[in-house]
PDB file of C-alpha atoms in Angstrom:
ATOM      1  CA  MET A 140     175.833  84.771 110.125  1.00  0.00           C
ATOM      2  CA  GLU A 141     173.930  84.363 106.886  1.00  0.00           C
ATOM      3  CA  LEU A 142     171.811  86.756 104.861  1.00  0.00           C
ATOM      4  CA  LYS A 143     168.127  85.914 105.176  1.00  0.00           C
ATOM      5  CA  LEU A 144     166.468  84.547 102.059  1.00  0.00           C
ATOM      6  CA  GLN A 145     162.735  84.493 101.464  1.00  0.00           C
ATOM      7  CA  SER A 146     161.197  83.215  98.229  1.00  0.00           C
ATOM      8  CA  GLY A 147     164.628  83.354  96.580  1.00  0.00           C
ATOM      9  CA  ASP A 148     165.311  86.998  97.488  1.00  0.00           C
ATOM     10  CA  TYR A 149     167.286  88.662 100.258  1.00  0.00           C
ATOM     11  CA  VAL A 150     165.112  90.309 102.903  1.00  0.00           C
ATOM     12  CA  PRO A 151     165.673  94.051 103.507  1.00  0.00           C
ATOM     13  CA  ASP A 152     166.033  95.259 107.092  1.00  0.00           C
ATOM     14  CA  GLY A 153     164.183  98.534 106.500  1.00  0.00           C
ATOM     15  CA  ALA A 154     167.319 100.629 107.039  1.00  0.00           C
ATOM     16  CA  GLY A 155     169.007 100.131 103.685  1.00  0.00           C
ATOM     17  CA  GLY A 156     170.654  96.842 104.602  1.00  0.00           C
ATOM     18  CA  LEU A 157     169.717  93.184 104.620  1.00  0.00           C
ATOM     19  CA  LEU A 158     168.464  90.999 107.453  1.00  0.00           C
ATOM     20  CA  ARG A 159     170.890  88.430 108.836  1.00  0.00           C
ATOM     21  CA  VAL A 160     170.227  85.185 110.666  1.00  0.00           C
ATOM     22  CA  GLU A 161     172.420  82.987 112.831  1.00  0.00           C
ATOM     23  CA  GLY A 162     172.403  79.637 114.597  1.00  0.00           C
ATOM     24  CA  ARG A 163     169.638  77.238 113.611  1.00  0.00           C
ATOM     25  CA  GLU A 164     168.057  79.719 111.194  1.00  0.00           C
ATOM     26  CA  ALA A 165     171.394  80.254 109.397  1.00  0.00           C
ATOM     27  CA  LEU A 166     171.878  76.504 109.084  1.00  0.00           C
ATOM     28  CA  LEU A 167     168.364  76.148 107.699  1.00  0.00           C
ATOM     29  CA  GLN A 168     169.120  78.844 105.091  1.00  0.00           C
ATOM     30  CA  ARG A 169     172.281  76.989 104.008  1.00  0.00           C
ATOM     31  CA  VAL A 170     170.489  73.628 103.843  1.00  0.00           C
ATOM     32  CA  LEU A 171     167.665  75.039 101.720  1.00  0.00           C
ATOM     33  CA  PHE A 172     170.158  76.733  99.413  1.00  0.00           C
ATOM     34  CA  ARG A 173     172.275  73.581  99.008  1.00  0.00           C
ATOM     35  CA  LEU A 174     169.210  71.484  98.180  1.00  0.00           C
ATOM     36  CA  ALA A 175     167.666  73.997  95.760  1.00  0.00           C
ATOM     37  CA  ALA A 176     170.801  75.077  93.868  1.00  0.00           C
ATOM     38  CA  ARG A 177     171.803  72.980  90.870  1.00  0.00           C
ATOM     39  CA  ARG A 178     175.098  71.200  91.456  1.00  0.00           C
ATOM     40  CA  GLY A 179     177.714  72.483  89.012  1.00  0.00           C
ATOM     41  CA  ALA A 180     175.974  75.828  88.412  1.00  0.00           C
ATOM     42  CA  PHE A 181     178.684  77.760  90.267  1.00  0.00           C
ATOM     43  CA  PRO A 182     181.986  77.529  88.332  1.00  0.00           C
ATOM     44  CA  PHE A 183     184.186  78.278  91.333  1.00  0.00           C
ATOM     45  CA  LEU A 184     182.232  75.934  93.647  1.00  0.00           C
ATOM     46  CA  PRO A 185     181.352  72.941  91.427  1.00  0.00           C
ATOM     47  CA  GLU A 186     180.420  70.726  94.414  1.00  0.00           C
ATOM     48  CA  LEU A 187     177.850  73.223  95.762  1.00  0.00           C
ATOM     49  CA  GLY A 188     174.214  72.320  95.241  1.00  0.00           C
ATOM     50  CA  SER A 189     172.336  69.131  94.509  1.00  0.00           C
ATOM     51  CA  ARG A 190     171.344  66.905  91.627  1.00  0.00           C
ATOM     52  CA  LEU A 191     167.727  66.772  92.817  1.00  0.00           C
ATOM     53  CA  TRP A 192     166.601  68.558  89.651  1.00  0.00           C
ATOM     54  CA  GLN A 193     167.527  65.364  87.744  1.00  0.00           C
ATOM     55  CA  LEU A 194     164.945  63.210  89.554  1.00  0.00           C
ATOM     56  CA  GLY A 195     162.396  63.584  86.754  1.00  0.00           C
ATOM     57  CA  ALA A 196     164.667  61.618  84.414  1.00  0.00           C
ATOM     58  CA  ILE A 197     164.962  58.687  86.835  1.00  0.00           C
ATOM     59  CA  PRO A 198     162.422  55.832  86.744  1.00  0.00           C
ATOM     60  CA  PRO A 199     159.796  56.273  89.505  1.00  0.00           C
ATOM     61  CA  ALA A 200     160.832  53.062  91.283  1.00  0.00           C
ATOM     62  CA  GLN A 201     164.366  54.430  91.759  1.00  0.00           C
ATOM     63  CA  ARG A 202     163.550  58.053  92.662  1.00  0.00           C
ATOM     64  CA  GLN A 203     163.329  57.607  96.433  1.00  0.00           C
ATOM     65  CA  ALA A 204     166.812  56.085  96.647  1.00  0.00           C
ATOM     66  CA  ALA A 205     168.230  58.697  94.267  1.00  0.00           C
ATOM     67  CA  ALA A 206     166.623  61.526  96.261  1.00  0.00           C
ATOM     68  CA  ALA A 207     168.210  60.245  99.482  1.00  0.00           C
ATOM     69  CA  GLN A 208     171.607  59.973  97.778  1.00  0.00           C
ATOM     70  CA  TYR A 209     171.386  63.433  96.167  1.00  0.00           C
ATOM     71  CA  ALA A 210     170.242  65.105  99.408  1.00  0.00           C
ATOM     72  CA  ALA A 211     173.033  63.517 101.461  1.00  0.00           C
ATOM     73  CA  GLU A 212     175.543  64.470  98.766  1.00  0.00           C
ATOM     74  CA  ALA A 213     174.354  68.105  98.776  1.00  0.00           C
ATOM     75  CA  LEU A 214     174.571  68.396 102.559  1.00  0.00           C
ATOM     76  CA  THR A 215     178.060  66.942 102.920  1.00  0.00           C
ATOM     77  CA  GLY A 216     180.142  69.286 105.038  1.00  0.00           C
ATOM     78  CA  GLU A 217     177.243  70.717 107.061  1.00  0.00           C
ATOM     79  CA  ALA A 218     177.215  70.038 110.805  1.00  0.00           C
ATOM     80  CA  LEU A 219     174.107  67.871 110.747  1.00  0.00           C
ATOM     81  CA  ALA A 220     173.009  64.291 110.165  1.00  0.00           C
ATOM     82  CA  VAL A 221     170.450  63.267 107.551  1.00  0.00           C
ATOM     83  CA  GLU A 222     168.066  60.775 109.201  1.00  0.00           C
ATOM     84  CA  PHE A 223     165.754  60.036 106.296  1.00  0.00           C
ATOM     85  CA  VAL A 224     164.389  61.501 103.104  1.00  0.00           C
ATOM     86  CA  GLU A 225     160.776  61.337 101.941  1.00  0.00           C
ATOM     87  CA  LEU A 226     159.791  61.960  98.330  1.00  0.00           C
ATOM     88  CA  ARG A 227     156.141  62.298  97.356  1.00  0.00           C
ATOM     89  CA  PRO A 228     154.112  63.737  94.471  1.00  0.00           C
ATOM     90  CA  GLY A 229     153.548  67.476  94.750  1.00  0.00           C
ATOM     91  CA  ALA A 230     151.165  69.904  93.071  1.00  0.00           C
ATOM     92  CA  GLU A 231     150.903  70.042  89.282  1.00  0.00           C
ATOM     93  CA  GLY A 232     153.449  67.339  88.484  1.00  0.00           C
ATOM     94  CA  THR A 233     156.134  68.502  90.903  1.00  0.00           C
ATOM     95  CA  LEU A 234     157.815  66.448  93.612  1.00  0.00           C
ATOM     96  CA  ALA A 235     157.829  67.349  97.302  1.00  0.00           C
ATOM     97  CA  LEU A 236     161.008  66.391  99.128  1.00  0.00           C
ATOM     98  CA  THR A 237     161.297  66.361 102.915  1.00  0.00           C
ATOM     99  CA  VAL A 238     164.772  65.876 104.376  1.00  0.00           C
ATOM    100  CA  ASN A 239     164.708  65.075 108.076  1.00  0.00           C
ATOM    101  CA  CYS A 240     167.983  66.157 109.652  1.00  0.00           C
ATOM    102  CA  VAL A 241     169.271  66.293 113.198  1.00  0.00           C
ATOM    103  CA  TRP A 242     171.330  69.261 114.373  1.00  0.00           C
ATOM    104  CA  GLN A 243     172.730  69.400 117.907  1.00  0.00           C
ATOM    105  CA  GLY A 244     170.236  66.734 118.971  1.00  0.00           C
ATOM    106  CA  GLU A 245     167.255  68.677 117.609  1.00  0.00           C
ATOM    107  CA  PRO A 246     165.164  67.684 114.578  1.00  0.00           C
ATOM    108  CA  LEU A 247     165.511  69.969 111.594  1.00  0.00           C
ATOM    109  CA  PRO A 248     162.986  68.978 108.886  1.00  0.00           C
ATOM    110  CA  VAL A 249     163.331  70.736 105.555  1.00  0.00           C
ATOM    111  CA  THR A 250     160.815  70.530 102.707  1.00  0.00           C
ATOM    112  CA  ILE A 251     161.359  71.779  99.171  1.00  0.00           C
ATOM    113  CA  GLU A 252     159.442  71.478  95.925  1.00  0.00           C
ATOM    114  CA  ILE A 253     161.252  70.033  92.922  1.00  0.00           C
ATOM    115  CA  VAL A 254     159.994  71.192  89.554  1.00  0.00           C
TER     116      VAL A 254
END
């Protein structure tokens, strides 16, 4: 079971606790966290997170390949397979990243915005 995150905050359950999720929703929470967190930001878990935040420093012609590499690297150890990664321009100079995963035979697409 995982604590539910929404917009970067834990979601209260209305009774003084926090909402929890499990199964597919818990996996989705972990995937989103691993992609959004900066790799190396957690001293006791240096391999947690991704290097996706570094994409802006990479030449545009090489960003797609780097995004696929960084996403796969961040999701190592999760019980899913990364099928493909799509990187496209987002709003106001950001990048939109969609990682298409497969979990237990079901598609699990995840989209995040990279600032």
